[in-house]
Coordinates of C-alpha atoms in Angstrom, one line a residue:
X28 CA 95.6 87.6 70.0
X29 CA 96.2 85.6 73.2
X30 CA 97.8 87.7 76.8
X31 CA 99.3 85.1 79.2
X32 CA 99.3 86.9 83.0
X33 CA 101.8 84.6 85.2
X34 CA 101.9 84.8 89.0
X35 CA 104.5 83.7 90.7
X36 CA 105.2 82.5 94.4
X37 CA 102.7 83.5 96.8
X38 CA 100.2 84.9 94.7
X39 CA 97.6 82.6 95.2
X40 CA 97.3 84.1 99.1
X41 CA 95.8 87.3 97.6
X42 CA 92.9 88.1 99.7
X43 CA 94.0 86.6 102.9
X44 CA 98.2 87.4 102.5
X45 CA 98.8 91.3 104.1
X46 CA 95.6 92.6 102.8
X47 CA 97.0 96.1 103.8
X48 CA 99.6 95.8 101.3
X49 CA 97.9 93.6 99.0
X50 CA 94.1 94.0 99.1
X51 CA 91.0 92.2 99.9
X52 CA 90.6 90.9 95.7
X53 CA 92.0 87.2 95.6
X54 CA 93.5 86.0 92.6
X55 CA 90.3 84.7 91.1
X56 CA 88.7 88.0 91.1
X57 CA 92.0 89.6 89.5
X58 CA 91.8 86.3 86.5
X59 CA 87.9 86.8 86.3
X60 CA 88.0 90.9 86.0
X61 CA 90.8 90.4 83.5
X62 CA 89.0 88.0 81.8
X63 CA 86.0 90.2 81.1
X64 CA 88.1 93.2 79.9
X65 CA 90.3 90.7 77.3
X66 CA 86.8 90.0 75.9
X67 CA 85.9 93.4 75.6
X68 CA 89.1 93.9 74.0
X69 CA 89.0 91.3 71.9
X70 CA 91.8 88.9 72.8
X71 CA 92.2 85.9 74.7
X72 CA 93.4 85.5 78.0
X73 CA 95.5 82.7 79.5
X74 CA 96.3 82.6 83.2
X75 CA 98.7 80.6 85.3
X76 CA 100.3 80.9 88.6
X77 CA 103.0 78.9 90.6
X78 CA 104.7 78.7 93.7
X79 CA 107.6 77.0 91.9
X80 CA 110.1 79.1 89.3
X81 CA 110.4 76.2 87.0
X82 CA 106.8 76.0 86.4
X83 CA 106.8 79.1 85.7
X84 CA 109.7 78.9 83.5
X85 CA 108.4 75.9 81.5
X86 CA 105.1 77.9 81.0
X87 CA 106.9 80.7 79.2
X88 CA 108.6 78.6 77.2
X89 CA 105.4 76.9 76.5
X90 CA 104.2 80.4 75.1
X91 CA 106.3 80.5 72.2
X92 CA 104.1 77.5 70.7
X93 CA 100.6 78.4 71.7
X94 CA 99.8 81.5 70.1
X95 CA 100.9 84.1 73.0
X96 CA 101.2 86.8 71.9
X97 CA 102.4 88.8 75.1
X98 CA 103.1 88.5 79.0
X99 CA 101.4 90.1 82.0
X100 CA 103.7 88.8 85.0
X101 CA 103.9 89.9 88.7
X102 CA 106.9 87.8 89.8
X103 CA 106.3 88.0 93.4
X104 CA 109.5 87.3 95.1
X105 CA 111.2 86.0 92.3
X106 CA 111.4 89.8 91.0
X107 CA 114.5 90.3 92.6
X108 CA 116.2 86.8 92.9
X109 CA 115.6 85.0 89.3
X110 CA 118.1 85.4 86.3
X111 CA 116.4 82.5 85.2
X112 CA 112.9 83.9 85.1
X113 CA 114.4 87.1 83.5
X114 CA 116.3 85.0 80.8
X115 CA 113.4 82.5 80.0
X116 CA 111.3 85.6 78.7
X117 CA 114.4 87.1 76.8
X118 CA 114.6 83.4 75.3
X119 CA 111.1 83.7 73.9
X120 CA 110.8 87.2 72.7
X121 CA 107.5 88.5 73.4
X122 CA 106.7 91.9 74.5
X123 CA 106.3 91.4 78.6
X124 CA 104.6 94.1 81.3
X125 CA 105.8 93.3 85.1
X126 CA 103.4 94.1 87.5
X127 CA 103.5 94.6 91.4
X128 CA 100.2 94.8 93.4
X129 CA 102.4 97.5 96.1
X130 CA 104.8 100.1 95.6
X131 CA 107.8 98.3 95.8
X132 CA 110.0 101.5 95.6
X133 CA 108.5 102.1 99.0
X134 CA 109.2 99.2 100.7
X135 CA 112.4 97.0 101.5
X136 CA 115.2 97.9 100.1
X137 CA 115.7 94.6 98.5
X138 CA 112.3 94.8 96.6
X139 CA 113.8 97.7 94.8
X140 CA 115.7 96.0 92.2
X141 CA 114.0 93.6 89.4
X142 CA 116.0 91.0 87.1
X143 CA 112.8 91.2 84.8
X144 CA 112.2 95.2 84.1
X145 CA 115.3 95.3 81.8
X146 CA 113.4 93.5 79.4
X147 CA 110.1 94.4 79.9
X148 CA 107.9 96.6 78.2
X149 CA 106.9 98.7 80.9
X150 CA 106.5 98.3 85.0
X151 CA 103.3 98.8 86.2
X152 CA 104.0 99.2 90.6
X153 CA 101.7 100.2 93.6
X154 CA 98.3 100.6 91.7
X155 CA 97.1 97.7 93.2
X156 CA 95.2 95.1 90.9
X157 CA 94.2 97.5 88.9
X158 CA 97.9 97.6 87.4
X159 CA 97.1 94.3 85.8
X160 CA 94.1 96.0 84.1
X161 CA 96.2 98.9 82.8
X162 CA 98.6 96.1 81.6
X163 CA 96.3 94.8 79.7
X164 CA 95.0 97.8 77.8
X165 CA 98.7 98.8 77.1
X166 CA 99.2 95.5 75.8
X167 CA 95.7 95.6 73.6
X168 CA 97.0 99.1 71.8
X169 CA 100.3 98.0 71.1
X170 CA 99.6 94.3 69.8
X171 CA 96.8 96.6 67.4
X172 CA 99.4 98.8 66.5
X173 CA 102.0 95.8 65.6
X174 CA 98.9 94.0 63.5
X175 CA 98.2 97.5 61.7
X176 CA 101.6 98.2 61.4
X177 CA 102.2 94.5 59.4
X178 CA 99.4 94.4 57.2

C-alpha cells in the first residue's frame, strides 16, 4: 500500500523559512523520518513537492494510476485559495489527511479557512512535523482496516 505526502508552495524553505513558526527540520528530514516509519509500517511512501498548483494537480491525478493508495498533503498557501487543488483530490477519490506544520487557527485570519478539509479525512494543525507522522499512522490503521474489511 503506497501513501503519497504532497507539499505545496514554499515548502521546500523548511528549515531556513520562519523557523519560529515552522521549525529547524527541512523537508528532507520530514521525507526521510517518514520514510523510515512507512517501512516500519509496512507501506510505501512517495513524496513530491511543488511551488506550482498544476504540478501538484497533475501529480494527484497521476495517483489514481500508480497504486496510491492515500494522500498526506500540507497545501501551504494554496490551503485557502485553490478550488482546483480541492477538486483534483475529489476527482480521484482517495482517502486524503491535510496537514499544517503551525496552528493555523491561530494565525491570520485568512489561514483559517481550507478549500481541501471538506474532503479530507481528517486535519492534522500546529503539531509541527510531527503531524505528518500522526498522518501517517492514521492512514496505516485505516488502509488495514479497509484491506481486512474486503477480504
Amino acid at each position: 500500500m503506497s501513501i503519497l505526502v504532497l507539499n505545496g508552495p514554499n515548502l521546500n524553505l523548511l528549515g531556513t523559512r520562519e523557523p519560529q513558526i515552522y521549525g529547524a527540520e527541512t523537508l528532507a528530514d520530514v521525507e526521510a523520518r517518514l520514510a523510515q516509519e512507512a517501512q516500519a509500517l509496512g507501506l510505501a511512501l512517495q513524496c513530491f513537492q511543488s511551488n506550482h498548483e498544476g504540478a501538484l494537480i497533475d501529480r494527484i491525478h497521476a495517483a489514481r494510476l500508480d497504486g496510491t493508495r492515500a494522500f498526506i498533503v500540507n497545501p501551504g498557501g494554496l490551503t485557502h485559495t485553490s478550488v482546483a487543488l480541492r477538486d483534483a483530490f475529489a476527482g480521484v477519490a482517495l482517502p486524503v489527511v491535510e496537514v499544517h506544520i503551525s496552528n493555523v487557527h491561530r494565525r491570520e485570519e485568512f489561514r483559517h479557512h481550507s478549500f481541501i478539509s471538506g474532503i479530507a479525512e481528517g486535519v492534522i494543525a500546529g503539531l509541527g512535523t510531527e503531524g505528518y507522522s500522526a498522518a501517517l499512522r492514521f492512514l496505516a490503521r485505516r488502509l488495514a482496516q479497509a484491506s481486512t474489511a474486503s477480504r
